[in-house]
Structure formats: structure tokens, C-alpha cells
PDB file of C-alpha atoms in Angstrom:
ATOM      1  CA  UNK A 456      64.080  57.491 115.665  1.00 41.00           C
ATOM      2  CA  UNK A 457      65.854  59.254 118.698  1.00 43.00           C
ATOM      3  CA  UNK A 458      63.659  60.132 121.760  1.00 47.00           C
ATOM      4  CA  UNK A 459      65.675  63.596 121.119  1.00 47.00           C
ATOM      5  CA  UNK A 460      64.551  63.471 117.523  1.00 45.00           C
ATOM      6  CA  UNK A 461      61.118  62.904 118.149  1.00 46.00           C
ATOM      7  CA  UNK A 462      60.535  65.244 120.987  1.00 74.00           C
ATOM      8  CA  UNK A 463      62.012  68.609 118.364  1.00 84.00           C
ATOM      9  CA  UNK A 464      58.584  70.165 118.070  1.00 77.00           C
ATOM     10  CA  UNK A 465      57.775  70.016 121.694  1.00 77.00           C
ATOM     11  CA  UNK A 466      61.658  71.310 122.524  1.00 78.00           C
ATOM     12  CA  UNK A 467      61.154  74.110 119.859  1.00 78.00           C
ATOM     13  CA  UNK A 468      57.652  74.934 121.987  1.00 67.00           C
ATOM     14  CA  UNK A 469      59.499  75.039 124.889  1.00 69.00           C
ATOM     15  CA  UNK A 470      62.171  77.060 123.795  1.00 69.00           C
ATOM     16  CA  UNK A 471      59.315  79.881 122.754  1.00 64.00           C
ATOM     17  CA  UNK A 472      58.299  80.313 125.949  1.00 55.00           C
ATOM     18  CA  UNK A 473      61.714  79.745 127.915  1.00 50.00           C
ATOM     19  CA  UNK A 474      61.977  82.157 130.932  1.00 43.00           C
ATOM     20  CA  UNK A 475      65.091  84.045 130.539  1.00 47.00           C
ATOM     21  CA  UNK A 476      67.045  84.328 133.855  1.00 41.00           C
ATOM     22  CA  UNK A 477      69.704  87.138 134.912  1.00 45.00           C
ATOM     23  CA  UNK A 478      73.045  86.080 136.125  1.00 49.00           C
ATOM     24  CA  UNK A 479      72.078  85.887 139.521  1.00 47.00           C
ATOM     25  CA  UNK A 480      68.879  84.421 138.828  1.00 42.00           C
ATOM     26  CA  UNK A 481      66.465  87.527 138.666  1.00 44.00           C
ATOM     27  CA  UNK A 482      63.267  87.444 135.884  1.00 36.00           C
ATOM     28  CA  UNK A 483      64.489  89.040 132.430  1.00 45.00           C
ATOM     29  CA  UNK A 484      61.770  90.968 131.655  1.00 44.00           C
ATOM     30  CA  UNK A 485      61.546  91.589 127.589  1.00 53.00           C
ATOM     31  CA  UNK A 486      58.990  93.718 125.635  1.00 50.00           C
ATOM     32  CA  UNK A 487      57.801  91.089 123.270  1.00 55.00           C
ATOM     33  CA  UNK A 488      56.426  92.294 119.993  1.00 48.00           C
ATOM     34  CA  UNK A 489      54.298  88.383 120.336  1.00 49.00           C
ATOM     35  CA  UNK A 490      52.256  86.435 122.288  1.00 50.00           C
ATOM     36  CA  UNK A 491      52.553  82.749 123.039  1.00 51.00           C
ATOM     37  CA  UNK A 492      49.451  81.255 121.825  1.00 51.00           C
ATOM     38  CA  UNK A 493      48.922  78.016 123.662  1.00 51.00           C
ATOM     39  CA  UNK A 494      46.586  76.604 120.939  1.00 58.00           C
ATOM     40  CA  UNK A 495      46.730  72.597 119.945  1.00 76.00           C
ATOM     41  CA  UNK A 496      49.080  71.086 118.466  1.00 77.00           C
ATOM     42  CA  UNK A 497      48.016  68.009 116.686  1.00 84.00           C
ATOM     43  CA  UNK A 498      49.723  64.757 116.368  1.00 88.00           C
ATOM     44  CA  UNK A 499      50.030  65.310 113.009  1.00 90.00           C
ATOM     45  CA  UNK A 500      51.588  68.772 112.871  1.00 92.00           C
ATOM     46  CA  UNK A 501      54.249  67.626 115.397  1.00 91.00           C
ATOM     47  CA  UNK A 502      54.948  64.788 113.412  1.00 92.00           C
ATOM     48  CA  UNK A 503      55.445  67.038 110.577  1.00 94.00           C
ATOM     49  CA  UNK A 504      57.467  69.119 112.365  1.00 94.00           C
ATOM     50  CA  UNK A 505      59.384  66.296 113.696  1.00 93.00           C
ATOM     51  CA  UNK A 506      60.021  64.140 110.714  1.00 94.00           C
ATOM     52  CA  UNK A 507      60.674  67.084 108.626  1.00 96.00           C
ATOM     53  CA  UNK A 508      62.656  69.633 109.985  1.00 96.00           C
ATOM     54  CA  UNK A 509      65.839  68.424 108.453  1.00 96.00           C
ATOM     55  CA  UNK A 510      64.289  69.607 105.181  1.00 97.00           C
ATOM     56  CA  UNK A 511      62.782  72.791 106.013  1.00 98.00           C
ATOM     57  CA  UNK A 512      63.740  73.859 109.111  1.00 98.00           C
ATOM     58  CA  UNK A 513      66.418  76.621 110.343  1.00 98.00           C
ATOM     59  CA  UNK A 514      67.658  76.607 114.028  1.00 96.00           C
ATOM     60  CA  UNK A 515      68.679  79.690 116.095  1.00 95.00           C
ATOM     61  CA  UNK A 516      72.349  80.512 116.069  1.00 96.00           C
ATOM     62  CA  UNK A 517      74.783  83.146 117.286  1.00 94.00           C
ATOM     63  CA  UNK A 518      76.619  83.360 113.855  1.00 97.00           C
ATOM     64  CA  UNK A 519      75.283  84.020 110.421  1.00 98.00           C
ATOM     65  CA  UNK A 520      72.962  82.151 108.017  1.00 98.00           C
ATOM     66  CA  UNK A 521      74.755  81.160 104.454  1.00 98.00           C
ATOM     67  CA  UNK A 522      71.783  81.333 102.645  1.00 98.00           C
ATOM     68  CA  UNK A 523      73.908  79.749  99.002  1.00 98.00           C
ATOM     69  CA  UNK A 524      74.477  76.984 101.315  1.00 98.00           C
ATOM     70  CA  UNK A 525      70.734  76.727 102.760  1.00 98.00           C
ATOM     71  CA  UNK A 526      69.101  76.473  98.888  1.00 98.00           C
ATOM     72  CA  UNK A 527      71.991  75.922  97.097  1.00 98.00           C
ATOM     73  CA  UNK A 528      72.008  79.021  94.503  1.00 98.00           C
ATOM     74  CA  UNK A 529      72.047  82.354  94.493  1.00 98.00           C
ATOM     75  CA  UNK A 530      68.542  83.251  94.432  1.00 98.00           C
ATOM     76  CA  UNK A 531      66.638  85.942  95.939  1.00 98.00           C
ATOM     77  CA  UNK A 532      66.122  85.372  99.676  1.00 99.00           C
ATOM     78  CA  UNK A 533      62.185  86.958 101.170  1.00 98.00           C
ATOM     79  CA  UNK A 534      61.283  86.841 105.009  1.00 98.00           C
ATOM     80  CA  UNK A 535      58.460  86.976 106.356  1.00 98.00           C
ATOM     81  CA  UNK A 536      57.701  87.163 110.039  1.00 97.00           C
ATOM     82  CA  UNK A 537      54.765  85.933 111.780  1.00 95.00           C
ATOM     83  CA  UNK A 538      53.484  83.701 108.744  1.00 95.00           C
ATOM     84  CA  UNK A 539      50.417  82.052 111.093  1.00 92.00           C
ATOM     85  CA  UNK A 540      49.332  78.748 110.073  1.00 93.00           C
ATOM     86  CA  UNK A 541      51.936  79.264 106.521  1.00 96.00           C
ATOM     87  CA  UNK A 542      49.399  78.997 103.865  1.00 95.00           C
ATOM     88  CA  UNK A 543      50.381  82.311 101.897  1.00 95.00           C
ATOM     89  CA  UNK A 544      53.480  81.621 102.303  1.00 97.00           C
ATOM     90  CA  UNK A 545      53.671  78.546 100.441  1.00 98.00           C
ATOM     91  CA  UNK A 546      51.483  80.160  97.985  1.00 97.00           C
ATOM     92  CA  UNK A 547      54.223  82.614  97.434  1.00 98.00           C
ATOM     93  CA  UNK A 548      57.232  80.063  97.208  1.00 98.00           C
ATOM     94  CA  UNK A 549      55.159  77.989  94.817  1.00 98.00           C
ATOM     95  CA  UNK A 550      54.523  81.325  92.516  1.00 98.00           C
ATOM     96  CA  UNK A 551      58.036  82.390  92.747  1.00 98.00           C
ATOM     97  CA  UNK A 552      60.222  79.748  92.028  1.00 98.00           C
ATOM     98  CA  UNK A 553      63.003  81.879  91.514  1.00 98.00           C
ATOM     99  CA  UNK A 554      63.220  83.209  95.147  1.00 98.00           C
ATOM    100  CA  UNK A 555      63.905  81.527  98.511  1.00 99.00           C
ATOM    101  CA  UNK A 556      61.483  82.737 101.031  1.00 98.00           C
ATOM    102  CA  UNK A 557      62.488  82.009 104.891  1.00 98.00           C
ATOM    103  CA  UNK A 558      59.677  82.507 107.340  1.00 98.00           C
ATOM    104  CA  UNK A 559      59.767  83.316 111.315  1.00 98.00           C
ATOM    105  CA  UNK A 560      56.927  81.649 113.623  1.00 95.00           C
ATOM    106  CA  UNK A 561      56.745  81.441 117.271  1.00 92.00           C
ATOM    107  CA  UNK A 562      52.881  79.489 117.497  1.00 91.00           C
ATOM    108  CA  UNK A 563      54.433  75.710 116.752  1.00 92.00           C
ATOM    109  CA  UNK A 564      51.292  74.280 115.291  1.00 93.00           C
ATOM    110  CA  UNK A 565      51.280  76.848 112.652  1.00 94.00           C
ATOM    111  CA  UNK A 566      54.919  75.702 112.137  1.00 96.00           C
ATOM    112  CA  UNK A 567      53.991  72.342 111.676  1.00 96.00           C
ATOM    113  CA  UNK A 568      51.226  72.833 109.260  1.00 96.00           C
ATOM    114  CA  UNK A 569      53.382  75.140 107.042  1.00 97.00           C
ATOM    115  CA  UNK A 570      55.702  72.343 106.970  1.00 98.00           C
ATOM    116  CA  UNK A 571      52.920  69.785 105.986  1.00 97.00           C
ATOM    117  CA  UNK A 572      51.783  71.880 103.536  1.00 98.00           C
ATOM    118  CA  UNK A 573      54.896  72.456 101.863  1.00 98.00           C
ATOM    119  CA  UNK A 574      55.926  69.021 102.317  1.00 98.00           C
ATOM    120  CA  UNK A 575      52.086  68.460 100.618  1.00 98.00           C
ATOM    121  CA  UNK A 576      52.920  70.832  97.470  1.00 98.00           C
ATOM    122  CA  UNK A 577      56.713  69.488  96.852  1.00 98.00           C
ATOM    123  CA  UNK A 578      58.348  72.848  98.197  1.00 98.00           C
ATOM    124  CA  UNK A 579      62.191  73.886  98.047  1.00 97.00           C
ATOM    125  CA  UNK A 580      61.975  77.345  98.544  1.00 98.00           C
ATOM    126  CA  UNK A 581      61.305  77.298 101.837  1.00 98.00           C
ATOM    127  CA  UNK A 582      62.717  77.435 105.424  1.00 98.00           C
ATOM    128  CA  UNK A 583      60.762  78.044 108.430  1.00 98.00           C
ATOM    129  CA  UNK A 584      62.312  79.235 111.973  1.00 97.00           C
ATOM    130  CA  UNK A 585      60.689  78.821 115.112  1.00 95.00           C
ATOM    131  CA  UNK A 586      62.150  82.244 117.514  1.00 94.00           C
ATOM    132  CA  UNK A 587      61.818  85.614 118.327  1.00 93.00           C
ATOM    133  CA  UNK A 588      62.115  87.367 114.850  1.00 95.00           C
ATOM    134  CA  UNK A 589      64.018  90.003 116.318  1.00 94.00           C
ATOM    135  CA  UNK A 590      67.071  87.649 117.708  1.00 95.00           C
ATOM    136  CA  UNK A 591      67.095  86.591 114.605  1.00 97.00           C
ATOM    137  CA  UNK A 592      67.740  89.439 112.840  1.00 97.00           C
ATOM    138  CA  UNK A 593      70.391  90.732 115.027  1.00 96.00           C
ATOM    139  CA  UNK A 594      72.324  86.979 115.392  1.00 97.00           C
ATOM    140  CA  UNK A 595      71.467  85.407 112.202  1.00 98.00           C
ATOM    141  CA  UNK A 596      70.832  87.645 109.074  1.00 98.00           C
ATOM    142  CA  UNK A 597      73.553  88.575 106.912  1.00 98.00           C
ATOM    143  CA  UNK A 598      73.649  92.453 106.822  1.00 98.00           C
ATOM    144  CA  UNK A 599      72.542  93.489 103.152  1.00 98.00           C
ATOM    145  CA  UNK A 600      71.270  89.985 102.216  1.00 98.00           C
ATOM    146  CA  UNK A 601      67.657  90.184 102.129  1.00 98.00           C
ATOM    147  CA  UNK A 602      65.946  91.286  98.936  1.00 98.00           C
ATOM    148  CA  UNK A 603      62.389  91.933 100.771  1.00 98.00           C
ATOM    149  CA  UNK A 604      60.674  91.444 103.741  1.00 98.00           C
ATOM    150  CA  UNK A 605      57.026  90.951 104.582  1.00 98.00           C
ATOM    151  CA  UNK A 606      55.005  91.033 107.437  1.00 97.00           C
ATOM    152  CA  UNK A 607      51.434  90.610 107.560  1.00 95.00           C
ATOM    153  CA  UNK A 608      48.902  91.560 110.174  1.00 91.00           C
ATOM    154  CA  UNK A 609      51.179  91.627 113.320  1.00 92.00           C
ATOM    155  CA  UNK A 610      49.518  91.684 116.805  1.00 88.00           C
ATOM    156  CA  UNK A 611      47.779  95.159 116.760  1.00 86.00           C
ATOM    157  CA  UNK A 612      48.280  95.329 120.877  1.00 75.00           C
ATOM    158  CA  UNK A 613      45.142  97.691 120.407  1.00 75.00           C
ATOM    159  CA  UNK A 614      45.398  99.242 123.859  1.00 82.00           C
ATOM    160  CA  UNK A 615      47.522 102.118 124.127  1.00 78.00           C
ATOM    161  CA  UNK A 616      49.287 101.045 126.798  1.00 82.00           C
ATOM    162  CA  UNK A 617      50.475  97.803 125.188  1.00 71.00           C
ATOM    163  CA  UNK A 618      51.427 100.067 121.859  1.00 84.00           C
ATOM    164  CA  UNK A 619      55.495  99.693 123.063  1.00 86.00           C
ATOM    165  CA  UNK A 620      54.688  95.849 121.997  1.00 82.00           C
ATOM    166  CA  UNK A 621      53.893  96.725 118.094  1.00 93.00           C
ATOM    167  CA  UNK A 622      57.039  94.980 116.158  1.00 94.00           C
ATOM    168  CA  UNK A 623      56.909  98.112 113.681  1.00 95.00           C
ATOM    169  CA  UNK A 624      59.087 100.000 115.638  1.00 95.00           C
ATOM    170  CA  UNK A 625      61.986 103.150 114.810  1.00 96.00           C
ATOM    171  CA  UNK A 626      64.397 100.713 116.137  1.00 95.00           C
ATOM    172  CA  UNK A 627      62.892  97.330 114.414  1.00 96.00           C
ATOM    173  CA  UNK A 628      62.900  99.085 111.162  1.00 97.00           C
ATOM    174  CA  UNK A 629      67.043 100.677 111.544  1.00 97.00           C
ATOM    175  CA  UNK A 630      67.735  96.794 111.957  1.00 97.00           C
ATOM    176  CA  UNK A 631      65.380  95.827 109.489  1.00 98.00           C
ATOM    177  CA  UNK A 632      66.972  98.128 106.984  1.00 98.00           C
ATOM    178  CA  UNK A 633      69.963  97.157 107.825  1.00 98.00           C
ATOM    179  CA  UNK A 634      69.334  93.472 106.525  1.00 98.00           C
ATOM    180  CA  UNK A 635      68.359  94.893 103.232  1.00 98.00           C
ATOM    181  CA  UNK A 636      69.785  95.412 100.085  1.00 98.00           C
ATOM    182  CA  UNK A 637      69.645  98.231  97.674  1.00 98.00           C
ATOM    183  CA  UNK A 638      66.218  97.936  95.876  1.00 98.00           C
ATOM    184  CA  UNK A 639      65.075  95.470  98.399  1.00 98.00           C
ATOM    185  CA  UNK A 640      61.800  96.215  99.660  1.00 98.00           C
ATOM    186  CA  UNK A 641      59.465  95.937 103.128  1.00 98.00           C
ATOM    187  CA  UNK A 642      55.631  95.066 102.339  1.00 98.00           C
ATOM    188  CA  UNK A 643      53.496  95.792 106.023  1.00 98.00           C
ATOM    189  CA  UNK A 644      49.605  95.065 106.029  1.00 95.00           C
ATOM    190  CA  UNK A 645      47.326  95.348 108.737  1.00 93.00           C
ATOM    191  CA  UNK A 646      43.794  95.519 109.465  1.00 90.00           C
ATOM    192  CA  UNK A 647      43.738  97.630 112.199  1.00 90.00           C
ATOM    193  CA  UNK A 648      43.906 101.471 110.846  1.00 93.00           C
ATOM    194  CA  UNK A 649      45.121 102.974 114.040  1.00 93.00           C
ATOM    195  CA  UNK A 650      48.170 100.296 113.586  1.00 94.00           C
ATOM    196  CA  UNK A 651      48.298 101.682 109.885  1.00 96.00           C
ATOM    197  CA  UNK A 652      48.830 104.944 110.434  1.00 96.00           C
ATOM    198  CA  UNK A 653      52.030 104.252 113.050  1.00 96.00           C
ATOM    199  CA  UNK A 654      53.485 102.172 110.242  1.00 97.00           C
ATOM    200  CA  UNK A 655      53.185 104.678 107.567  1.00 98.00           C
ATOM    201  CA  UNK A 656      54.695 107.279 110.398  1.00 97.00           C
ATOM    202  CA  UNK A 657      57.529 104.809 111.242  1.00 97.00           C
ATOM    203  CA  UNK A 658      58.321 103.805 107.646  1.00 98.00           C
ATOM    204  CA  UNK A 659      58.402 107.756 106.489  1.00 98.00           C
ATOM    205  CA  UNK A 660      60.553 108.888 109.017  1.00 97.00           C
ATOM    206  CA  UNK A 661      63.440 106.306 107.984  1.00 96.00           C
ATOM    207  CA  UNK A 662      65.468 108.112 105.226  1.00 95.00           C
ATOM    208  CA  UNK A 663      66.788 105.064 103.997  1.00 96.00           C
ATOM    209  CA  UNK A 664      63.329 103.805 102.539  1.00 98.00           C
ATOM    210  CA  UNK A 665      61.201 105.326  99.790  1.00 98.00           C
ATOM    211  CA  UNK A 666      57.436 104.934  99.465  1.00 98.00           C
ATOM    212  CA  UNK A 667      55.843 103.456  96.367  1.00 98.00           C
ATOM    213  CA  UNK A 668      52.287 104.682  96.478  1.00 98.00           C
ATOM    214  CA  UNK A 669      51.012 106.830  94.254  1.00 97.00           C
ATOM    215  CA  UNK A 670      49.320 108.484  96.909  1.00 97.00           C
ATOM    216  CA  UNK A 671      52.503 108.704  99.601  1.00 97.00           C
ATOM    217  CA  UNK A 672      50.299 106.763 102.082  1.00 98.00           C
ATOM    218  CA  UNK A 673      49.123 102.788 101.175  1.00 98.00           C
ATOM    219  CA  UNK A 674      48.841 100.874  98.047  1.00 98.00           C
ATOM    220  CA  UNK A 675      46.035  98.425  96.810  1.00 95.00           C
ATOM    221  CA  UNK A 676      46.385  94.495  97.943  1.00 93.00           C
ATOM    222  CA  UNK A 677      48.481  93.530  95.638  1.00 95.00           C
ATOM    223  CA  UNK A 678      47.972  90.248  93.716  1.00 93.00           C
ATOM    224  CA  UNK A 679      50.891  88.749  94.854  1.00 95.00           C
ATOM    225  CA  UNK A 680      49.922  88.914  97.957  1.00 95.00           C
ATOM    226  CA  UNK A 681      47.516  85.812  98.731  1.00 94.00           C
ATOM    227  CA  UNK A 682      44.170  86.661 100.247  1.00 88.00           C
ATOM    228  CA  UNK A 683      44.319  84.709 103.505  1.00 79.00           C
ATOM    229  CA  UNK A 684      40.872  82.942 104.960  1.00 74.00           C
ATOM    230  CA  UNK A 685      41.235  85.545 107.906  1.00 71.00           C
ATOM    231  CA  UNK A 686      41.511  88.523 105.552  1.00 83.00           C
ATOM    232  CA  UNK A 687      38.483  87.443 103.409  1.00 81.00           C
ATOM    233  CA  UNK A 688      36.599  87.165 106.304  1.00 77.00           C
ATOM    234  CA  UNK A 689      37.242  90.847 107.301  1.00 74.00           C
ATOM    235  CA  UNK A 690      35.942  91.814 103.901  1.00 78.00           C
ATOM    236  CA  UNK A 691      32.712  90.185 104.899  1.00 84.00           C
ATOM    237  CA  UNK A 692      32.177  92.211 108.092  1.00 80.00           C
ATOM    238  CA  UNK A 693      33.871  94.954 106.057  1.00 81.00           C
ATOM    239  CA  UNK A 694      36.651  95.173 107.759  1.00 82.00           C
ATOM    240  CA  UNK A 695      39.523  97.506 105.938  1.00 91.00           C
ATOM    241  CA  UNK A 696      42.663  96.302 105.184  1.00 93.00           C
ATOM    242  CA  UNK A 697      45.935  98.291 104.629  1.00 95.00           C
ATOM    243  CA  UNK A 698      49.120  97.654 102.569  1.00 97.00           C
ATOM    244  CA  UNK A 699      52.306  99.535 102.922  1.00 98.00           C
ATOM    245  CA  UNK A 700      55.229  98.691 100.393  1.00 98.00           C
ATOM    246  CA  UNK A 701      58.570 100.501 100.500  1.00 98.00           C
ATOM    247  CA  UNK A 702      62.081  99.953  99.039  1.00 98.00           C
ATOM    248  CA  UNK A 703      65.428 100.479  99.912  1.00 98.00           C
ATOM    249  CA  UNK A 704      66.934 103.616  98.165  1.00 97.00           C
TER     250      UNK A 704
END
């Protein structure tokens, strides 16, 4: 195999945490909704990554995904950003056959062991990105394309003067929404109730979206959504846990 080949996981790492430059050579600064974990990457993750990326990987690009041509039907197409280490993810391809789920990851070794993992279960459902979910949306997504999309327990960025990082955002959501089709529908969950509540506020304020709980507020975890390790471990120290699910009107 190529050097170029075998070095994709550490090129995708370094494209992550790429400085961006001005034109004349001045720091970028960018409010990122992430942070760069720097946690280890195992030889066997990268190799994952490496020697499977043809299969389930999707690179960055400044025109637009053909999703028929990335699963080869017309199937419903679910993304998720931020799906950590991938394990519910590939839960919820393996349940739902009949959609495509794409998921957005910027911490490479959880990249890598999605990939092993759906390598490990015999997934085709599946594509994985490694970039700033938002570029993604803006370069990448068809508009009116995506039947749902999911994101569970984002960065909280607890202190209030980091709050301008949360991804749930006014503007994230008009994009968002804008990637949508009718019916389609956006699932949050956090555990962090002050993180809740600015969801709920962001999500009710867009017109475009309706709210499906009973209560106007947050539904029960639904089954469908796999309990992670991280979440059952809140329960223990009794932690609460909040699920928002709107759709498109």
C-alpha cells in the first residue's frame, strides 16, 4: 500500500486541527461548536481507518454529495453529528436497514472504531466523515435531502461565556432546516438541563419545525435511540437526560 494510503487517518487528524490562515497570512479565528480531543489513537483504529475508508468513508468537498450514488438506492438518508466512539450509530444502521445513516466526527479514534465496528457487524448503511459538521452542511448536503438528523449530547460549553460555542444555534438550525425535507425530523439530547432548555428555546422559535411532545417541551428516550455506556452511567449518579424531537412542517 501507498505511503499516502497508509498515512489517511493521520492526514484526516491533521486536517481537524489545520490552522486556517487569512490571505495575507493573519490567524482565522472560528467559533468552533468542538473541541479537538487529542486522545490515542491505536494502531488498530488507524488501521481501520486506513484500510477501510474506501468502504465507509466520505471526504470533504466543495460540491454536493449524491447520496443514490453513495448507497446505491433511494433510501432514507439520517445524520448524525458528533457520533463519539460510533457504537449507537451502528446500532441504528443495523436496526434500520432500510435507511442510510451518514455520521460527522472530528475525534479520529472514534472514527476508526466506528469503522471497525461496522466493518465487525457487516454494515452498508453507513458513511462516516471526518470535518467540521457545519462545512459540511453548507458545501456538501443536498438542500431538502435529509429525512432526519440527530445529535446527541454535544459539548455543553457549561460556562456562560463559552455558550456562543453550543452547535444548537438560530443560525445552525435555519441551515439545518434547510437540509431537510418535509416530514423530516431533528432528534437533540443532552444531559446538561441548562443546555436543554436553549434547545427547546432555539427549536420553538424556528417556524419551520413542529414539536412532537405531548407536553410542548421533551419527550421520553425513545427506544430507538440506543442507551450509550456514557448515558447509563449518568443514570447511576442520576444524572437527567433530555430528548427533544421535532419535524419539518
Amino acid at each position: 500500500m501507498q505511503d499516502n494510503q497508509m498515512n489517511l487517518a493521520d492526514q484526516k487528524r491533521k486536517t481537524v486541527e489545520t490552522v486556517e490562515l487569512t490571505e495575507d497570512g493573519r490567524y482565522k479565528r472560528k467559533v468552533r461548536s468542538f473541541t479537538l480531543r487529542t486522545g490515542r489513537f491505536s494502531g488498530y483504529q488507524r488501521n481501520m481507518m486506513n484500510n477501510h475508508w474506501g468502504e465507509f468513508g466520505l471526504d470533504f468537498q466543495e460540491s454536493l454529495f449524491d447520496f443514490k450514488a453513495i448507497f446505491g438506492n433511494d433510501n432514507p438518508v439520517i445524520l448524525e453529528i458528533g457520533f463519539g466512539m460510533g457504537k449507537s450509530l451502528v446500532e441504528m444502521a443495523i436496526a434500520n436497514p432500510d435507511k442510510n445513516y451518514i455520521g460527522i466526527e472530528v475525534h479520529t479514534p472514534g472514527v476508526g472504531a466506528c469503522i471497525a465496528l461496522a466493518v465487525e457487524k457487516g454494515v452498508k448503511n453507513l458513511r462516516v466523515i471526518c470535518h467540521d459538521a457545519v462545512e459540511i452542511l453548507n458545501y456538501c448536503i443536498p438542500n431538502e435531502s435529509l429525512s432526519g438528523l440527530q445529535l446527541f449530547f454535544p459539548d455543553p460549553w457549561h460556562k456562560a461565556r463559552h455558550h456562543k460555542r453550543r452547535i444548537v444555534q438560530p443560525a445552525f438550525l435555519t441551515l439545518v432546516l434547510s437540509k431537510l425535507k418535509q416530514g423530516a425530523f431533528v432528534h437533540f439530547a443532552t444531559d446538561w438541563e441548562n443546555y436543554a432548555e436553549h434547545m427547546l428555546e432555539v427549536l420553538q422559535a424556528e417556524k419551520g419545525l413542529t414539536n412532537t411532545s405531548a407536553t410542548n417541551d421533551y419527550i421520553p428516550r425513545p427506544d430507538f435511540r440506543p442507551l450509550t455506556k456514557f448515558e447509563e452511567r449518568g443514570h447511576r449518579l442520576g444524572h437527567g437526560v433530555w430528548d427533544l424531537y421535532f419535524t419539518k412542517i
